[in-house]
Short mmCIF file of C-alpha atoms in Angstrom, two decimals:
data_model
loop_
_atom_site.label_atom_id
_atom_site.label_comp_id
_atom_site.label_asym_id
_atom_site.label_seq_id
_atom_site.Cartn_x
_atom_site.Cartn_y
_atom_site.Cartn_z
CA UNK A 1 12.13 158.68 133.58
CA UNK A 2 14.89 159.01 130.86
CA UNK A 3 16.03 155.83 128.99
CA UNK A 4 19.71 156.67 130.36
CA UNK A 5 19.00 157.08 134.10
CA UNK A 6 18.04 153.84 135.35
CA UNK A 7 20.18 150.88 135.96
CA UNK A 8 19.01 147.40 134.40
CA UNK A 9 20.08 143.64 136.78
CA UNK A 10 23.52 143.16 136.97
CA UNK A 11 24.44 146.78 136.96
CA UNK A 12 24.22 147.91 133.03
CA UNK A 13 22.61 151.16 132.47
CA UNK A 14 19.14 150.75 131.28
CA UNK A 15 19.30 153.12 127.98
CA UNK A 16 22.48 151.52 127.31
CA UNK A 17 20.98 148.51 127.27
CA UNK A 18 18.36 149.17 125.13
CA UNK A 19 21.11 150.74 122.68
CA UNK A 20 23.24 147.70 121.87
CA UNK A 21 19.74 145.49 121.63
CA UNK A 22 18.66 148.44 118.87
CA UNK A 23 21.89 148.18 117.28
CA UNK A 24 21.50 144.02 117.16
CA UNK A 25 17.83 143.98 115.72
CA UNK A 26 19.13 146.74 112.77
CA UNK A 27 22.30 144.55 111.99
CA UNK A 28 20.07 141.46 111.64
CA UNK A 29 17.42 143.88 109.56
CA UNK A 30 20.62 145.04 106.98
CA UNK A 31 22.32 141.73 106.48
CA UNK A 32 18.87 140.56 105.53
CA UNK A 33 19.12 143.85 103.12
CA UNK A 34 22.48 142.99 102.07
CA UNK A 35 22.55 142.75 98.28
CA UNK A 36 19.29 143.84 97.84
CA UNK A 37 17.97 148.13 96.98
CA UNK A 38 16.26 148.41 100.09
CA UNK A 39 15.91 152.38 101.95
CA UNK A 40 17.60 152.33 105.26
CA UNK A 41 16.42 150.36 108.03
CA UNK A 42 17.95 151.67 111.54
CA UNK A 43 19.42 154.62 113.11
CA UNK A 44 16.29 156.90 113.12
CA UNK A 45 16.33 159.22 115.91
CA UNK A 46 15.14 162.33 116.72
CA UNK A 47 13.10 165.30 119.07
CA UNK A 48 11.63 168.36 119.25
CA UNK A 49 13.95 170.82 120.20
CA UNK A 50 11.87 174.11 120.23
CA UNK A 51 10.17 175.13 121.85
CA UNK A 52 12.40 173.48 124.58
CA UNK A 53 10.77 170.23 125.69
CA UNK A 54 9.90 168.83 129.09
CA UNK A 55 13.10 167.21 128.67
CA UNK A 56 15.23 170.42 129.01
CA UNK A 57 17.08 169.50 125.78
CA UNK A 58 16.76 171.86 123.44
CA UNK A 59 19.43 169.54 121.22
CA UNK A 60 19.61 166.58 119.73
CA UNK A 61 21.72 163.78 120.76
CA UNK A 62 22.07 159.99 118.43
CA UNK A 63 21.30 157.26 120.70
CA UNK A 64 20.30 158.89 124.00
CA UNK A 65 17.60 160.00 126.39
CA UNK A 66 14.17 160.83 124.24
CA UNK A 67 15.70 160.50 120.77
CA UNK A 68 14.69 157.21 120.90
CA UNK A 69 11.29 155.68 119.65
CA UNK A 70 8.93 155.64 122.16
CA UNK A 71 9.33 152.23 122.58
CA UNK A 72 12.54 152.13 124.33
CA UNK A 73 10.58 153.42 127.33
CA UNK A 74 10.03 150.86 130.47
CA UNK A 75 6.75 149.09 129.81
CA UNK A 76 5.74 150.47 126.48
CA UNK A 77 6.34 147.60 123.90
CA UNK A 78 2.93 149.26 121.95
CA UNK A 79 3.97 152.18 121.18
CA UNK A 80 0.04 153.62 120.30
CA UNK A 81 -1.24 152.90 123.43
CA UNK A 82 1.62 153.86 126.59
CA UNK A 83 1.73 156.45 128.33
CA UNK A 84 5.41 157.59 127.18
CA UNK A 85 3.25 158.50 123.87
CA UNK A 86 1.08 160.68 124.76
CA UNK A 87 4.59 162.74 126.76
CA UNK A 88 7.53 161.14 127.38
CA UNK A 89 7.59 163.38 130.66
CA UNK A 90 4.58 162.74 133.03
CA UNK A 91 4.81 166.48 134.48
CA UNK A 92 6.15 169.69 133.39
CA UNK A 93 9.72 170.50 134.16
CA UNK A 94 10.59 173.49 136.86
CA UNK A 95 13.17 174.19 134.88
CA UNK A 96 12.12 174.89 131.74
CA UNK A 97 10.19 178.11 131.61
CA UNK A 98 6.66 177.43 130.03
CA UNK A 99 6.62 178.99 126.66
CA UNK A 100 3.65 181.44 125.82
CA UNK A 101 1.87 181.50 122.79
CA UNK A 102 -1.46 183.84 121.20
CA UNK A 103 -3.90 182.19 119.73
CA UNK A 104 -4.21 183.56 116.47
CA UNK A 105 -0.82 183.90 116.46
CA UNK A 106 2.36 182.06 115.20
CA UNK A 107 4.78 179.71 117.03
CA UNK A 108 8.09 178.63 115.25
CA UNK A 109 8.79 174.86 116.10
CA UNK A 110 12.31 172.96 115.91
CA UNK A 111 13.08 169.42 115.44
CA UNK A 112 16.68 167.48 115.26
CA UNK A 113 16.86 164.26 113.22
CA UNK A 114 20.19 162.47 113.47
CA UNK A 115 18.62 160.06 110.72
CA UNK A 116 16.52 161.55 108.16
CA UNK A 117 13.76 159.41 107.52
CA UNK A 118 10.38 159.38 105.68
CA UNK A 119 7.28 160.60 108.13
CA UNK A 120 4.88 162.63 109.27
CA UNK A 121 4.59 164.72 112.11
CA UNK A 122 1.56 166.51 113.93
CA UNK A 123 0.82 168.61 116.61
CA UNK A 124 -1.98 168.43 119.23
CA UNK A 125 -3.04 170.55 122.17
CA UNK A 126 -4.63 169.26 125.86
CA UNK A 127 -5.64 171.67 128.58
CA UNK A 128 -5.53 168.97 130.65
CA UNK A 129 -2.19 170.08 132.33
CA UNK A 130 -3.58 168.38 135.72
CA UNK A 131 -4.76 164.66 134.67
CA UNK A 132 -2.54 161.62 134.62
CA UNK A 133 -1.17 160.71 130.57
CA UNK A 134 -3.34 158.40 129.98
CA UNK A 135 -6.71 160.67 130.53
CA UNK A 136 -5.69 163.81 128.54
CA UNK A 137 -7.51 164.79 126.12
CA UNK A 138 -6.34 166.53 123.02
CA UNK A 139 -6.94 168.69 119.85
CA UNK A 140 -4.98 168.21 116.66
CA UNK A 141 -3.74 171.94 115.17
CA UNK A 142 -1.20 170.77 113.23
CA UNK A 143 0.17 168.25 110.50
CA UNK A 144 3.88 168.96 109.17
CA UNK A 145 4.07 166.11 106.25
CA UNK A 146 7.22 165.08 105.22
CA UNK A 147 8.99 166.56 108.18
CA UNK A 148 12.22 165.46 107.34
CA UNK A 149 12.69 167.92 104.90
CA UNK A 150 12.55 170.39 107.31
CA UNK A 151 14.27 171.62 111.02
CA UNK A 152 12.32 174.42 111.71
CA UNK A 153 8.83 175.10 110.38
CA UNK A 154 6.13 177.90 111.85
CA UNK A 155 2.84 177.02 112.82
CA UNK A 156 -0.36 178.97 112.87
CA UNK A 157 -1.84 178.92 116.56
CA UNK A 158 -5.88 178.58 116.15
CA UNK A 159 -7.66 181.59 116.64
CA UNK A 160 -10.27 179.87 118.54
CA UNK A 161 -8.65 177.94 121.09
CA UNK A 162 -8.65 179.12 124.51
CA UNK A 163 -6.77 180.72 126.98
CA UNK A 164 -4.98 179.29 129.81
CA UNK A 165 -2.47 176.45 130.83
CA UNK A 166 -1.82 173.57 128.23
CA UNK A 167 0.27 171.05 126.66
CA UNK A 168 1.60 171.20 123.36
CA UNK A 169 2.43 167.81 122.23
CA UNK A 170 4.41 166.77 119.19
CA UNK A 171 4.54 163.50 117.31
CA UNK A 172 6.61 162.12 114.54
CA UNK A 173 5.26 158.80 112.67
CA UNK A 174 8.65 157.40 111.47
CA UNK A 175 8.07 155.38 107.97
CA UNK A 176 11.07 153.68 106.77
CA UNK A 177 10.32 150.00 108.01
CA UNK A 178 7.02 149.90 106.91
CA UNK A 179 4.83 148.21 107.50
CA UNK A 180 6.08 149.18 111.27
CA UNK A 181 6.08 152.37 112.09
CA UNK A 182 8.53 154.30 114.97
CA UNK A 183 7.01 156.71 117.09
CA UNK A 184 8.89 159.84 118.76
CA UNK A 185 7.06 162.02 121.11
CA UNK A 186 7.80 165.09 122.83
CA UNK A 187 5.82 167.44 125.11
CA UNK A 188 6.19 171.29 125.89
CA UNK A 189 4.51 173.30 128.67
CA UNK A 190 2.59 176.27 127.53
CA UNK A 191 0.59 179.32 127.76
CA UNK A 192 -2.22 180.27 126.04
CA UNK A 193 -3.17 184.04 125.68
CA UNK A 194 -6.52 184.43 123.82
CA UNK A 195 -9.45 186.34 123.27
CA UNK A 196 -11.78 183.63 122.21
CA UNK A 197 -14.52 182.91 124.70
CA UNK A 198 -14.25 178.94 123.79
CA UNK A 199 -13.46 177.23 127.14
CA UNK A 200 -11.53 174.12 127.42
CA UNK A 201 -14.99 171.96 128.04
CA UNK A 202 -16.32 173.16 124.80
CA UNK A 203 -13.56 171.62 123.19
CA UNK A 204 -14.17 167.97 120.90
CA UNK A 205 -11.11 166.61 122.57
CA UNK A 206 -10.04 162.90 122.56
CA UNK A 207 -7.55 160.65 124.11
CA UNK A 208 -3.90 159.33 122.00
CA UNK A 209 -4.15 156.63 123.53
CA UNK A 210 -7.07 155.04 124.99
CA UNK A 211 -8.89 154.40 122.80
CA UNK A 212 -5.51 154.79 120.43
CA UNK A 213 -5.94 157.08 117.85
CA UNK A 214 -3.23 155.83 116.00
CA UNK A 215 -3.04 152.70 113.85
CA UNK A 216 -0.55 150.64 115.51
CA UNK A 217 1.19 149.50 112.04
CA UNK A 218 0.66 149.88 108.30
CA UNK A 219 -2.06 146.53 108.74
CA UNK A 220 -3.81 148.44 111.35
CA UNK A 221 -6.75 149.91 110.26
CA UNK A 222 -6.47 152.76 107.64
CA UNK A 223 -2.37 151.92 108.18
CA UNK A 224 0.35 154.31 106.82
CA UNK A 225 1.65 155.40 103.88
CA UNK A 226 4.34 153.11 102.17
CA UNK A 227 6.63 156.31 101.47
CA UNK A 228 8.77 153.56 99.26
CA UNK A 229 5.67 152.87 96.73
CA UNK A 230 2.80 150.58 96.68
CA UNK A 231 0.18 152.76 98.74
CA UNK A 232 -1.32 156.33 97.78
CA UNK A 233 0.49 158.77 100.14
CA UNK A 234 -1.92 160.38 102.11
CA UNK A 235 -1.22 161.41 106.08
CA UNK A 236 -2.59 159.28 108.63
CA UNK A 237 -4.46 161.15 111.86
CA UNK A 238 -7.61 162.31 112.97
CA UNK A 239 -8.84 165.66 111.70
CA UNK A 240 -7.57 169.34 113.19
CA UNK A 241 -9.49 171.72 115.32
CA UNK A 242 -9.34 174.41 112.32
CA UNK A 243 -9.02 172.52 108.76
CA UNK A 244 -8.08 175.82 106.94
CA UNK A 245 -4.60 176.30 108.17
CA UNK A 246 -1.70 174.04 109.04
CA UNK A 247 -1.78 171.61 106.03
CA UNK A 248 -4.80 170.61 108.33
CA UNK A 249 -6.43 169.61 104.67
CA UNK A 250 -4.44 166.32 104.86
CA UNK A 251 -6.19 164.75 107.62
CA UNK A 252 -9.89 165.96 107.18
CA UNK A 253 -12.86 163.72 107.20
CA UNK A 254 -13.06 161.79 104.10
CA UNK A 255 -9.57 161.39 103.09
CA UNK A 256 -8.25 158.12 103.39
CA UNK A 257 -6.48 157.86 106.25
CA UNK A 258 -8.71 159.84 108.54
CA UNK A 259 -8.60 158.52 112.17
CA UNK A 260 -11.32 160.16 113.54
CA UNK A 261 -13.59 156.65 113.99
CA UNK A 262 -10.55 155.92 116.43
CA UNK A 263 -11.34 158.54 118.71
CA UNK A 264 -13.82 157.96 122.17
CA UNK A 265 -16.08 160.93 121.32
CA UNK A 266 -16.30 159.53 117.37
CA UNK A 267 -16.75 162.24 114.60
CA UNK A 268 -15.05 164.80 113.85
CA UNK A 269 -14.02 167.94 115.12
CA UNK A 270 -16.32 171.33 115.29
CA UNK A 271 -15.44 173.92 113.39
CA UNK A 272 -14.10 176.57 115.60
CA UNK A 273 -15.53 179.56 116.76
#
């Protein structure tokens, strides 16, 4: 459910709620900047906007429904490890169309951030359009560093992934109160159209979130990046289905923050076919 449609004790909208308590933890967080050169500490928000999401909001709106970190979603206090992180929606929307991609082909993506903040995002894939959130599994094909220097960005679909119903899920690792990290998640239905004879069981597919593939912090593990200084600046994430496309060279086994010894399965993932 949205952050904005449920209705808290003692009749105060849920997401509105969650809004002013936001807004109280970043005023305590900037008078304890005050005086000091510190980067900014609140406001970041932001979603995938295109392909239009499971939300049906193909804009971005400050403060409401799934602009907010995952976090602000009933039950999900870890963010690396709920289901609202693996899709904020549990099911596909029959109102938005799903969206039909080639493999091989491109696919222009869309994002609106109403604070501009230092990150990462990544895409993943799951044909696993029938399970429950928390046993998808998934294939990175993705990482857009730095994606706040960017709206719109066009992705290379792997060649080798196959055809049929999926799940295109997009993640953005928000940096700028490291060593936290903010996570924002959004889901689109899709349509594969491919020639490859890989089937989805071939696939080396794991789970976000159980085990989580994510650190859960900066301290967790291989961490993040401290965008501010301090840290080398690789990505953090497991490695891609295809490492020669998508800036997929940023994640491969061996660089530093390589999550693949966070995944169920363990290793890496095949080189396609």
């Amino acid at each position: 459910a949205r952050v904005g449609s449920s209705v808290a004790a003692g009749g105060q909208p849920r997401g509105r709620r969650r809004v002013r308590l936001h807004a109280m933890r970043c005023a305590s967080l900037l008078a304890l900047a005050l005086g000091a050169s510190a980067p900014q500490l609140c406001g970041a928000h932001g979603k995938l906007t295109k392909p239009t999401p499971r939300d049906g909001i193909a804009v971005g709106r400050a403060g409401l429904d799934q602009n907010n970190p995952v976090s602000f979603e009933p039950g999900c206090s870890q963010e690396n490890t709920c289901d609202a992180f693996v899709c904020r929606e549990a099911a596909p929307n029959p109102g938005v169309p799903a969206k039909a991609v080639t493999a091989g082909g491109s696919l222009e993506l869309g994002w609106m951030f109403t604070a501009r903040h230092v990150g990462d995002c990544s895409v993943y894939v799951s044909y696993d359009v029938d399970r429950p959130r928390s046993q998808q599994r998934y294939v990175k094909i993705a990482n857009l560093p730095d994606c706040k220097s960017f709206s719109t960005w066009s992705i290379q679909i792997p060649a080798g992934l196959p055809a049929g119903r999926a799940i295109l899920r997009w993640d953005w690792a928000a940096l700028h109160v490291y060593p936290k990290v903010e996570f924002y998640v959004q889901c689109v239905d899709i349509g594969v159209q491919s020639a490859s004879a890989t089937t989805p069981g071939d696939l080396d597919s794991f789970s976000i979130t159980s085990p989580p593939v994510y650190p859960s912090s900066g301290n967790d593990g291989v961490g993040y990046r401290n965008a501010f200084g301090g840290t080398t600046q690789d990505m953090t994430g497991p490695s891609c289905f295809d490492e020669s496309i998508n800036d997929c060279y940023l994640t491969a086994p061996g660089t530093e923050r390589n999550t693949d010894d966070r995944r169920g399965g363990g290793g890496s993932a095949p080189s396609p076919p």
